[in-house]
Coordinates of C-alpha atoms in Angstrom, one line a residue:
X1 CA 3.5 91.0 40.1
X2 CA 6.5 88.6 39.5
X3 CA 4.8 86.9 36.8
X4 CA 4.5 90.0 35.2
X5 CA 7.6 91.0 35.5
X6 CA 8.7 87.7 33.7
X7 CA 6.7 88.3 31.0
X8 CA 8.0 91.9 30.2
X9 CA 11.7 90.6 30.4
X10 CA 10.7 87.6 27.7
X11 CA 8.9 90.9 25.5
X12 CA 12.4 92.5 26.2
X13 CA 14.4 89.5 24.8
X14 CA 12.2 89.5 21.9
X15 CA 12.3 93.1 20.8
X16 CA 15.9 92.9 21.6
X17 CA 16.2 90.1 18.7
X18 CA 13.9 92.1 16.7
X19 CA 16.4 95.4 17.4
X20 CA 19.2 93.2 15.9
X21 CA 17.4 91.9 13.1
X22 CA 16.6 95.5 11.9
X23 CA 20.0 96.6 12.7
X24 CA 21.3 94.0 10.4
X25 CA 18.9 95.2 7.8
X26 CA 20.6 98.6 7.8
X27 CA 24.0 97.5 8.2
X28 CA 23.5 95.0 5.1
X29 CA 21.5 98.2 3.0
X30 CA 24.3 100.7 3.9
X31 CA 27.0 98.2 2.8
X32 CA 25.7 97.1 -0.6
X33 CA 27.1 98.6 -3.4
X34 CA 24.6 100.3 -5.5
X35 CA 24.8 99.1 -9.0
X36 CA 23.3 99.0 -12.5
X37 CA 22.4 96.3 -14.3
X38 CA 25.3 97.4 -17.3
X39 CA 27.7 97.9 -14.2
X40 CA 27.1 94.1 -13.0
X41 CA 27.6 93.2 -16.8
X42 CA 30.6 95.5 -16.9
X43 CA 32.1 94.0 -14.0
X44 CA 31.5 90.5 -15.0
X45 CA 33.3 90.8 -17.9
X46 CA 36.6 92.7 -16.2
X47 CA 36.3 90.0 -13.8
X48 CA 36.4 86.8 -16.0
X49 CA 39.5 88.8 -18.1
X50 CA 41.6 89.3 -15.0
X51 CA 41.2 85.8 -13.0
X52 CA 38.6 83.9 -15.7
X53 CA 35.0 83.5 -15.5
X54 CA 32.8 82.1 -12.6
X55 CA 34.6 84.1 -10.1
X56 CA 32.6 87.6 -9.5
X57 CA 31.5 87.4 -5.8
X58 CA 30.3 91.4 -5.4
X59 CA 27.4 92.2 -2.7
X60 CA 25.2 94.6 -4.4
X61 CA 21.9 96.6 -4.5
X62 CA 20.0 97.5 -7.3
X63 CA 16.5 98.6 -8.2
X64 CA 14.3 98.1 -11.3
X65 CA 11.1 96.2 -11.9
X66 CA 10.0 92.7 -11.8
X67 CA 10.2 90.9 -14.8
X68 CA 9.1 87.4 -14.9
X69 CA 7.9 85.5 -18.4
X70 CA 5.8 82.8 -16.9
X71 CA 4.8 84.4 -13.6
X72 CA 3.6 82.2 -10.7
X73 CA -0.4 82.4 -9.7
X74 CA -1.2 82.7 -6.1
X75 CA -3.4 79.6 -4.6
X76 CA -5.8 81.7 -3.2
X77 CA -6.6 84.8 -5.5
X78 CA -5.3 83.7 -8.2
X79 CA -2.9 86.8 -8.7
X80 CA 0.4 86.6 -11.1
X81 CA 3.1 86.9 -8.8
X82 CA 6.7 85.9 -8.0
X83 CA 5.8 84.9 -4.8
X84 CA 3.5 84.4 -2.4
X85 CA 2.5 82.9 1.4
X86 CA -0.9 81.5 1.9
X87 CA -2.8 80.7 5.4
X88 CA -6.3 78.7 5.7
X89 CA -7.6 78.8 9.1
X90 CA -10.4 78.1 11.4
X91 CA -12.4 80.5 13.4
X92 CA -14.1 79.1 16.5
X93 CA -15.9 79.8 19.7
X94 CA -14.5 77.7 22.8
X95 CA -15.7 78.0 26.6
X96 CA -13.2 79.0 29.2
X97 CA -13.3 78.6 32.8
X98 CA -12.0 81.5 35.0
X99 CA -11.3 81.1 38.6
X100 CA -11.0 84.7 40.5
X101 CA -8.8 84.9 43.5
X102 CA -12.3 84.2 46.1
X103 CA -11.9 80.7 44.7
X104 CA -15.7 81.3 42.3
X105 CA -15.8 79.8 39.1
X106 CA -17.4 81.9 35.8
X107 CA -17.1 80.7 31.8
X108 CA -16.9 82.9 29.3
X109 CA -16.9 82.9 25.7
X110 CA -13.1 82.8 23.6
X111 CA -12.7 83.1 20.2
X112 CA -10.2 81.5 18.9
X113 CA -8.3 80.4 15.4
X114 CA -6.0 77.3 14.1
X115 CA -4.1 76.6 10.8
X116 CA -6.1 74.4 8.7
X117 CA -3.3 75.1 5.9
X118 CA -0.4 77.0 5.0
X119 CA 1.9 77.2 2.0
X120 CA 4.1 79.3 0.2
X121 CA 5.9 79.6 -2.8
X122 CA 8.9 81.6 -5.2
X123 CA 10.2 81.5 -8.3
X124 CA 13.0 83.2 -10.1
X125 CA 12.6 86.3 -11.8
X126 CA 14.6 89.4 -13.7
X127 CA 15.4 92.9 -12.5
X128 CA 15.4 95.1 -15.1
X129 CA 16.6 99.0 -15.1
X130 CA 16.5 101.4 -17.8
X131 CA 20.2 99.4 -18.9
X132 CA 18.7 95.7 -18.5
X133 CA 17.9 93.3 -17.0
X134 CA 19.8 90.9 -13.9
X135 CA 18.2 87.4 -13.4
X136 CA 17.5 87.1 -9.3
X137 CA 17.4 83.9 -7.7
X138 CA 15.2 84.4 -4.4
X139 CA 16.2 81.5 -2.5
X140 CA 16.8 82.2 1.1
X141 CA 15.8 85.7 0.6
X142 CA 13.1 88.0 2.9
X143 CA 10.5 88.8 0.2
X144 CA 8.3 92.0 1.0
X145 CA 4.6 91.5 0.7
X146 CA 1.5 93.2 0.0
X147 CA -1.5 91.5 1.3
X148 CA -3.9 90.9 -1.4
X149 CA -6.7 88.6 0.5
X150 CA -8.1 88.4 4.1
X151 CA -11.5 87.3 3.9
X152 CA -13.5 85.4 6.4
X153 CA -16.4 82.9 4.9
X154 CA -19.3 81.8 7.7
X155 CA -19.3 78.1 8.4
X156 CA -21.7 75.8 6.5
X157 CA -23.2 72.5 5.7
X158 CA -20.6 71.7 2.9
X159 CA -18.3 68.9 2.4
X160 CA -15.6 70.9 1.1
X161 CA -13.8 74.0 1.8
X162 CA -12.9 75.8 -1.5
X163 CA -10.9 79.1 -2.7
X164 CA -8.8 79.7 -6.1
X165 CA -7.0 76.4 -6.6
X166 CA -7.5 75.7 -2.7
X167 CA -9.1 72.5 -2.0
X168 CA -10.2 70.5 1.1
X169 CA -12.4 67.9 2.5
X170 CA -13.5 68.8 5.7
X171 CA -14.0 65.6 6.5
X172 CA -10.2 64.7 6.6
X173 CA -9.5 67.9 9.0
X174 CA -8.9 67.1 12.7
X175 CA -10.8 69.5 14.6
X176 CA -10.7 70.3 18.3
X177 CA -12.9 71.2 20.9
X178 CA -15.4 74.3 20.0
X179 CA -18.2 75.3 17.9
X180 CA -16.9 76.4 14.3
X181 CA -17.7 79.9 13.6
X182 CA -16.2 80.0 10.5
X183 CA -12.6 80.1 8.0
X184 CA -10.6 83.1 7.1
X185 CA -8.4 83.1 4.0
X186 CA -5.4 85.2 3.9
X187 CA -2.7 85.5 1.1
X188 CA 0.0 87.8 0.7
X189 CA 2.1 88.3 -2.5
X190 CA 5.2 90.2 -4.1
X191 CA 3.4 91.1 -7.4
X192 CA 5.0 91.3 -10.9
X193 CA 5.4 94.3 -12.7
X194 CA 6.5 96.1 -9.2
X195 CA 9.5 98.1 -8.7
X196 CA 11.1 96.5 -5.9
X197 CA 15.2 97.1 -4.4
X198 CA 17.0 93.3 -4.3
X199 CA 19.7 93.5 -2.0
X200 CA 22.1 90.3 -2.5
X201 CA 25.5 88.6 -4.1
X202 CA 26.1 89.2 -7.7
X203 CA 27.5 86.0 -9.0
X204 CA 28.2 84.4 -12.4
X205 CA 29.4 80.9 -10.5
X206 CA 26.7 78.5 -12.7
X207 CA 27.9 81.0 -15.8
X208 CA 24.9 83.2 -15.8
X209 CA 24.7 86.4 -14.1
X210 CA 22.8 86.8 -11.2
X211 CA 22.1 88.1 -7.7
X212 CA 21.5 85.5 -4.9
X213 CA 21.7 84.4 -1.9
X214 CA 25.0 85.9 0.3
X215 CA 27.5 83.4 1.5
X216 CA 29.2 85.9 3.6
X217 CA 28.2 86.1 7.5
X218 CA 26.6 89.5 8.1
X219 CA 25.2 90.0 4.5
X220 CA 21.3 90.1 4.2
X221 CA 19.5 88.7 1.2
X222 CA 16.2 91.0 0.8
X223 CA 13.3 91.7 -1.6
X224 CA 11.8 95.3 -1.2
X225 CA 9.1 96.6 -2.4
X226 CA 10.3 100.2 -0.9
X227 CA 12.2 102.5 -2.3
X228 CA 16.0 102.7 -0.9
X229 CA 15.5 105.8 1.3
X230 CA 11.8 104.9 2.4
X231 CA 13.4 101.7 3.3
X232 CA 16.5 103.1 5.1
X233 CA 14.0 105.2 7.1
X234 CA 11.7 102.4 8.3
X235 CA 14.8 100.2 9.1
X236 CA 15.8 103.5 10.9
X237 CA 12.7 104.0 12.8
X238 CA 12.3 99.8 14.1
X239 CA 15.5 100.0 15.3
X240 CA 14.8 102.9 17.5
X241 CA 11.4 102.0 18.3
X242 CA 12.6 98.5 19.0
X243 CA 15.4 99.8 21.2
X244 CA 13.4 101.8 23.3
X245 CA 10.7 99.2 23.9
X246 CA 13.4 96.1 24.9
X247 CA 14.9 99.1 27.3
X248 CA 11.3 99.9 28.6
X249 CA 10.0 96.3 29.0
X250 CA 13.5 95.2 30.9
X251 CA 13.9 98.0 33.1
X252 CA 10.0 97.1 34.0
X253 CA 10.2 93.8 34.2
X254 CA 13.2 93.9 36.7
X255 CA 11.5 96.5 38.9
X256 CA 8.7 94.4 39.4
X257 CA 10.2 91.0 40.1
X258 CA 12.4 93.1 42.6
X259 CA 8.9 94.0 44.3
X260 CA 7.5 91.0 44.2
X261 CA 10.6 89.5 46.2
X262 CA 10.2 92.1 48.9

């Protein structure tokens, strides 16, 4: 019962770090100044006339569409994007011994799954609005995904694993113990051409315009694919749910350690 209780207060911890992080989120959305594309070119310009150019530090928001001219192509589906996280892994079957509390022995069948391979990758790209267009730099920033491949491929006799631009030898993979079932591929991308809210610095320091990462503790660099009050409400609602859940799983977790020292 004490173990137990340990583990809830470590799920407690965890959603309490979660809380926070979504409670930045919201803090960050709620302090950005929405803005236009013309009003970050407007301001650039009253900027660089009152104290010279290379000095507009503004935390905005802004919402348009994706515009890239030479988009990146994901490794795995081969999908124009701006961005996008891969993972190759291995599914296999592994027998594990179970001892009940009589002291008798039993195996039973575990499936189980390691990273064979991982990657992921960003490049710049252009918000543009009905005014223009804002070049992003997404360095350091959360990118929102859509997942756009999970698809898992029986093993076989072949040398090679093989998907999009994804090549292995199997050969050169270290495998551990267990029979090999198979290999899921799974890719997530932010697409081009999607309408997307980038929350970030406007800054013209390299003397272009542009929204990247924030310097300033407290500010959030993000990449939504949500709209500003679907987003605002999610945040909302995993802050709550989060809240409730760190409360639930301490207040838990403490009870039952308490009984277990009795």
């Amino acid at each position: 019962m004490g173990i137990f209780g340990g583990l809830l207060l470590i799920a407690a911890i965890a959603l309490f770090f979660v809380q926070r992080h979504y409670r930045l989120k919201l803090r960050s959305l709620k302090l950005a100044t929405p803005s236009t594309t013309a009003d970050l070119h407007q301001l650039q310009q009253q900027v660089a006339q009152e104290i010279g150019g290379g000095n507009l530090r503004e935390y905005v928001k802004v919402s348009g569409q994706i515009v890239v001219d030479q988009p990146l192509i994901s490794e795995l589906k081969q999908v124009p994007c701006v961005h996008y996280r891969m993972c190759v892994s291995r599914e296999y079957e592994e027998q594990v011994r179970e001892t009940d509390s009589e002291g008798r022995t039993r195996w039973r069948t575990e499936r189980r799954s390691d990273t064979i391979s991982s990657n992921s990758q960003t490049i710049p790209f252009r918000v543009r609005d009905r005014y223009g267009e804002i070049e992003v730099d997404p360095r350091g920033a959360d990118m929102e995904t859509v997942q756009v491949l999970d698809e898992f491929r029986p093993a076989n006799n072949t040398a090679r694993l093989g998907f999009g631009s994804f090549q292995v030898n199997v050969g050169s993979l270290t495998f551990g113990s267990g029979n090999t079932i198979g290999y899921r591929y799974q890719e997530w991308i932010t697409p081009v051409d999607r309408q997307v809210l980038v929350v970030g610095t406007a800054s013209d320091q390299t003397g272009t315009l542009r929204i990247e990462r924030p310097t300033v503790k407290g500010q959030t660099f993000f990449v939504s694919l949500k709209s500003e009050d679907s987003l605002s409400q999610d945040t909302s609602n995993a802050v709550l749910y989060s809240t409730i859940g760190a409360a639930a799983c301490g207040g838990l977790g403490i009870l039952l350690i308490l009984v277990g020292l009795l």
